[in-house]
Short mmCIF file of N, CA and C in Angstrom, two decimals:
data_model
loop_
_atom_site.label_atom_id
_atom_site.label_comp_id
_atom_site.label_asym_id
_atom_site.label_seq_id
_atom_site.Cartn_x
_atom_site.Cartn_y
_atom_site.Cartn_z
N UNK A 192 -5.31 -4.59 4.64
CA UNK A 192 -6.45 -4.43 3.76
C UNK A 192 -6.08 -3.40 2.71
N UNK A 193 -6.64 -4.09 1.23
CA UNK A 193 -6.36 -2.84 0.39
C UNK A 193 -8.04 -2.26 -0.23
N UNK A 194 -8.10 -0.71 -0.61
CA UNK A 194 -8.93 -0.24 -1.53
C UNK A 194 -8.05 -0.18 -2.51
N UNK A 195 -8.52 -0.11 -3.66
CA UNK A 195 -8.39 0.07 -4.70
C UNK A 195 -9.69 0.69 -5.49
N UNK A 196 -9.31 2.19 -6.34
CA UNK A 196 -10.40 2.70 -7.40
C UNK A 196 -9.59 2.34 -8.63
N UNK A 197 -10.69 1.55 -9.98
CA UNK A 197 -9.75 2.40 -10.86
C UNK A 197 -10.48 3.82 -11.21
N UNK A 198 -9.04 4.82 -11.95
CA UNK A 198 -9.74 5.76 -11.92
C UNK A 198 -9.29 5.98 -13.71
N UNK A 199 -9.83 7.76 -14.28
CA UNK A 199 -9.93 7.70 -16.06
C UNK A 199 -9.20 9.10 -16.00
N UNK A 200 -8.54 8.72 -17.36
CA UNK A 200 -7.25 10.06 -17.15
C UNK A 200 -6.97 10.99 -15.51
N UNK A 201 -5.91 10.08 -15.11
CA UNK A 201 -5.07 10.79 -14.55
C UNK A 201 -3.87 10.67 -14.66
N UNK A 202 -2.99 11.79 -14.17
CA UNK A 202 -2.03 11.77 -14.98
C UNK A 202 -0.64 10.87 -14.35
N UNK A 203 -0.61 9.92 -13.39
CA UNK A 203 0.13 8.74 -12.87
C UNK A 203 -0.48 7.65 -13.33
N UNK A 204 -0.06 6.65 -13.20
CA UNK A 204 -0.71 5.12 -13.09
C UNK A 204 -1.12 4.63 -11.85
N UNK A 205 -0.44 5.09 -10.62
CA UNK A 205 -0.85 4.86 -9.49
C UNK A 205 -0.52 5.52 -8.41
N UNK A 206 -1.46 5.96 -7.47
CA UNK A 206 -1.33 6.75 -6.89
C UNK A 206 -1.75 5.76 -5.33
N UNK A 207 -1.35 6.10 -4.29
CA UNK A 207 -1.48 5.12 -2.84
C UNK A 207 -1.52 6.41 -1.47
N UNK A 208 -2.62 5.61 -1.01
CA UNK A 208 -2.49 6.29 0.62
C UNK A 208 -2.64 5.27 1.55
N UNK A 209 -1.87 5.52 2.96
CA UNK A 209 -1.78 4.71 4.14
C UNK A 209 -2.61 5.15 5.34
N UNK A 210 -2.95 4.26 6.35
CA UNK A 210 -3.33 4.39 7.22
C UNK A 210 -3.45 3.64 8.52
N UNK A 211 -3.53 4.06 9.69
CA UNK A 211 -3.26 3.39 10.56
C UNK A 211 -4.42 3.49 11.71
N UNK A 212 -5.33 2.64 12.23
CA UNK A 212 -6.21 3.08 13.11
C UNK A 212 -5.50 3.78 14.54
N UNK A 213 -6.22 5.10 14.65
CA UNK A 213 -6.14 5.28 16.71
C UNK A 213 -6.80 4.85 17.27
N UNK A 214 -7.53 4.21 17.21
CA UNK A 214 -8.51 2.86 18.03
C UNK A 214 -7.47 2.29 18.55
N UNK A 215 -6.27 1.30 17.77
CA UNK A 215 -5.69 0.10 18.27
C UNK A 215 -3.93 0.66 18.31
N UNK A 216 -3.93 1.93 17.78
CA UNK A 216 -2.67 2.74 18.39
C UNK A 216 -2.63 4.10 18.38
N UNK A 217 -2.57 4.70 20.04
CA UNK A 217 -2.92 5.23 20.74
C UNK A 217 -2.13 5.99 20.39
N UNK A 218 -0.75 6.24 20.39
CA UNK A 218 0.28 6.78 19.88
C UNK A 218 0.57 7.16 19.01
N UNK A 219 0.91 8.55 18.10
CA UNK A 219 1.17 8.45 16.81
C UNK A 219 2.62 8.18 16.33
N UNK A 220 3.75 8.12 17.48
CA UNK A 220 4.88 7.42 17.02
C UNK A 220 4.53 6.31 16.32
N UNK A 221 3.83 5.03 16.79
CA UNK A 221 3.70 4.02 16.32
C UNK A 221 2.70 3.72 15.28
N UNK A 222 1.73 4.36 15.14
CA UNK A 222 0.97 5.02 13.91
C UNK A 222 2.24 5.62 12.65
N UNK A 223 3.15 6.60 12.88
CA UNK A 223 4.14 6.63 12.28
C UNK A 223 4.71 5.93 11.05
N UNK A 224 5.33 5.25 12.82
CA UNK A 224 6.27 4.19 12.25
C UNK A 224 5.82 2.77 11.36
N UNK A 225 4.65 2.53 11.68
CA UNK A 225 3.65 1.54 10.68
C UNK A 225 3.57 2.35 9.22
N UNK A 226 3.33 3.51 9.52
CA UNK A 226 2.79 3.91 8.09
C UNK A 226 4.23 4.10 7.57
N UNK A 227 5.69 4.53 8.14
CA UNK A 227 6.37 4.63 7.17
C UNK A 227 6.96 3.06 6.69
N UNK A 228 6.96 2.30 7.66
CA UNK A 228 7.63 0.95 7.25
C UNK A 228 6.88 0.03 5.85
N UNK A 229 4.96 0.91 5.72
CA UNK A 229 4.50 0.62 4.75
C UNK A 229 4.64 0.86 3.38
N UNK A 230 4.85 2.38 3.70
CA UNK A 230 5.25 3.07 2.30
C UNK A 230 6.42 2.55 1.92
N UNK A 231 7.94 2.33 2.73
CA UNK A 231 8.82 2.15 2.20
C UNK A 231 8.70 0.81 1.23
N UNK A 232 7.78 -0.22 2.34
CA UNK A 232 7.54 -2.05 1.52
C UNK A 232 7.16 -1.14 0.32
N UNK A 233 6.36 -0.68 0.24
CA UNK A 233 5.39 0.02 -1.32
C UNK A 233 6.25 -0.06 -2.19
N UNK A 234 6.68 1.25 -1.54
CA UNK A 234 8.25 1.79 -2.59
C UNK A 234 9.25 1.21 -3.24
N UNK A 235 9.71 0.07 -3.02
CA UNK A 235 10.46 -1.37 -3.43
C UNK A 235 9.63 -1.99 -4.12
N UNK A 236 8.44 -2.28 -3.89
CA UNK A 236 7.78 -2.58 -5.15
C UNK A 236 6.64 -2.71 -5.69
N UNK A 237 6.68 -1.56 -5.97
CA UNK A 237 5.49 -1.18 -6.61
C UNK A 237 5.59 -0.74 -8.05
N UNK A 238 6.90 -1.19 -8.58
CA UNK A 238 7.53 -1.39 -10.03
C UNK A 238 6.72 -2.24 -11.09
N UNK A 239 6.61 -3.22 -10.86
CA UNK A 239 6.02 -4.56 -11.62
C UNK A 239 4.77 -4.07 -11.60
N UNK A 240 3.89 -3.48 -10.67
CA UNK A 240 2.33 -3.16 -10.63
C UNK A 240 2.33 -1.32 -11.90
N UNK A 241 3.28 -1.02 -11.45
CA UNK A 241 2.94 0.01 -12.44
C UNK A 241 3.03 0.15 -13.46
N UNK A 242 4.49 -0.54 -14.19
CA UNK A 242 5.21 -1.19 -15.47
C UNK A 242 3.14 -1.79 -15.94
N UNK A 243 2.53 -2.91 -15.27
CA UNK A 243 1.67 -3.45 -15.98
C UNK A 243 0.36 -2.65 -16.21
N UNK A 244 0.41 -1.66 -15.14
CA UNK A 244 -0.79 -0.49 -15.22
C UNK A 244 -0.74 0.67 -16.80
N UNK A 245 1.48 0.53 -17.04
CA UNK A 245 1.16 1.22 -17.98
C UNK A 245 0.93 0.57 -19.28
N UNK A 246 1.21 -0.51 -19.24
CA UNK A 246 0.83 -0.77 -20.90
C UNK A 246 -0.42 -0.98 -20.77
N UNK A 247 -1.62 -1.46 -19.70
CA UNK A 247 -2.60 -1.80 -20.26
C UNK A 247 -3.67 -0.34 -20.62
N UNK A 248 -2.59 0.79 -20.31
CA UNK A 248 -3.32 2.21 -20.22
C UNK A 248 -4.42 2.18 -19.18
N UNK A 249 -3.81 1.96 -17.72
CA UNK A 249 -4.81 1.67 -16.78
C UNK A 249 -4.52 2.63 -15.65
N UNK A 250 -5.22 3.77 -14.77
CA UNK A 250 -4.78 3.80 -13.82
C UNK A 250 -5.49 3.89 -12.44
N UNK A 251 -5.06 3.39 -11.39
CA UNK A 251 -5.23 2.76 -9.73
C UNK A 251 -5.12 4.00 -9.07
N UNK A 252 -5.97 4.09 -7.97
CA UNK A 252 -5.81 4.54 -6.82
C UNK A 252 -6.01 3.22 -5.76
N UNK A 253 -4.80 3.79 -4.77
CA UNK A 253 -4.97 2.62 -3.87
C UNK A 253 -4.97 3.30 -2.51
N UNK A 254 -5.46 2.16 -1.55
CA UNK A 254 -5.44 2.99 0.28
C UNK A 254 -5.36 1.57 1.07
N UNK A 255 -4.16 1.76 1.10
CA UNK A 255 -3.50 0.66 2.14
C UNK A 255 -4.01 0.96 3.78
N UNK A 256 -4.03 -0.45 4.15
CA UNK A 256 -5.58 -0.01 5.33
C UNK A 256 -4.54 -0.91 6.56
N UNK A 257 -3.83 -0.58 7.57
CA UNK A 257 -2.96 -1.86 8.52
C UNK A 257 -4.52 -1.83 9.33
N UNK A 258 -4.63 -3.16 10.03
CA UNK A 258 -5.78 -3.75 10.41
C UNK A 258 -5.40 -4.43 11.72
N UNK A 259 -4.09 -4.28 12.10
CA UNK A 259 -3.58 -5.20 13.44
C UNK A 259 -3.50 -4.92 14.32
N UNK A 260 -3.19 -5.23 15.79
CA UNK A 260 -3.53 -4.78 16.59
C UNK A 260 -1.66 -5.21 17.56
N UNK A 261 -0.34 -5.51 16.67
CA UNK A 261 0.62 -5.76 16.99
C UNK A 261 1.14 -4.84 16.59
N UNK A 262 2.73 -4.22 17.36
CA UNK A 262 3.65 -3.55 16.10
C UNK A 262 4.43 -4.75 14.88
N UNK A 263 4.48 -4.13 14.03
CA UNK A 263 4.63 -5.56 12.74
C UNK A 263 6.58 -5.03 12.27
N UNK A 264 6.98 -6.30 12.39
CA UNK A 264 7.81 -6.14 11.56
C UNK A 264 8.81 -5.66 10.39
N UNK A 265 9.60 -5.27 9.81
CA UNK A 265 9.41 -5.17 8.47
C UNK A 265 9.52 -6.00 7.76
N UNK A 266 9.70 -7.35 7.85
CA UNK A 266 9.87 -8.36 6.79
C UNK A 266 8.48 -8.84 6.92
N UNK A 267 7.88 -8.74 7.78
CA UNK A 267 6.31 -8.99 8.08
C UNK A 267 5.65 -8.13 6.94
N UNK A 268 5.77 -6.53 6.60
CA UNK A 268 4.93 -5.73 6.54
C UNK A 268 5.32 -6.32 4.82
N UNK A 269 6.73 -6.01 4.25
CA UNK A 269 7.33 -6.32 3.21
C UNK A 269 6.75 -7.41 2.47
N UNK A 270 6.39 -8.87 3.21
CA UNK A 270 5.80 -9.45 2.85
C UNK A 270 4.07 -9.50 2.68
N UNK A 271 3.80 -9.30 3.39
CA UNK A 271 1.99 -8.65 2.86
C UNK A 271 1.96 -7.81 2.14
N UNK A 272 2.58 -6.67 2.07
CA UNK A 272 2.39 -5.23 0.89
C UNK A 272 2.42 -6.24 -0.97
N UNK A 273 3.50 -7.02 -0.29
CA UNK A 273 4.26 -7.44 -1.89
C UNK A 273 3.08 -8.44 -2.57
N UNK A 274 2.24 -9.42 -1.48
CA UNK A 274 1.39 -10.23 -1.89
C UNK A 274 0.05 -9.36 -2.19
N UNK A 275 -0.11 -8.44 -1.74
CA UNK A 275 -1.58 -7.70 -1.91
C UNK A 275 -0.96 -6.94 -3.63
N UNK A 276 0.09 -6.66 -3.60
CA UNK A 276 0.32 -5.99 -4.80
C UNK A 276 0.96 -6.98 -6.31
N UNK A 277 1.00 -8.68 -6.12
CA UNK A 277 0.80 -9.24 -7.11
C UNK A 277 -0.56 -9.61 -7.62
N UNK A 278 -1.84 -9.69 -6.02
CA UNK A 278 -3.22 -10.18 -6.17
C UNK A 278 -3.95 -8.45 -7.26
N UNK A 279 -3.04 -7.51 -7.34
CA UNK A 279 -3.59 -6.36 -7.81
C UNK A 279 -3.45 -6.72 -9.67
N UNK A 280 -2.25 -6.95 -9.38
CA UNK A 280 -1.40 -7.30 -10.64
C UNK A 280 -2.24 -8.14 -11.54
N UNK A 281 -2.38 -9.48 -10.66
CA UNK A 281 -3.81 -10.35 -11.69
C UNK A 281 -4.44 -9.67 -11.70
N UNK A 282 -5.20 -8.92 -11.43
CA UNK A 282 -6.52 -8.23 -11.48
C UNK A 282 -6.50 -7.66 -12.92
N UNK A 283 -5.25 -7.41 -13.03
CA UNK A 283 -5.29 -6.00 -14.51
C UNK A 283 -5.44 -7.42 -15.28
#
């Protein structure tokens, strides 16, 4: 799940936070390790979303929300981050 604000002069184009419920992991290793395997998907690409945030002089806050109740993959996670962040992309 994503939030998204837009927000008015600030001084990035986009800014992101993660999260992981302790409801459905008990552990914060695995809380962790979800949230870093997220940021890293982010981090690869979150190029194309910002490149278009800056010309339209637009800028995002976002809060990446994991919602599952498995440990996920990374080609799993890689692939959802990347589709939630072209559905952002139309948006602009």
């Amino acid at each position: 799940r994503v939030i998204y604000i837009p927000v008015e002069n600030h001084t990035t184009p986009l800014l992101a936070g993660f999260t992981v419920s302790t409801r459905n992991f008990k552990k914060s290793v695995e809380r962790n390790r979800i949230k870093r395997l997220m940021r890293e998907s982010y981090r690869l690409q979150k190029n194309s979303l910002r490149d278009s945030l800056e010309e339209n002089h637009k800028h995002f806050v976002l809060f990446f929300i994991y919602t599952g109740k498995a440990l996920p993959k990374y080609e799993e996670v890689f692939e959802k981050i990347g589709g939630a962040l072209k559905r952002l992309e139309a948006i602009i």
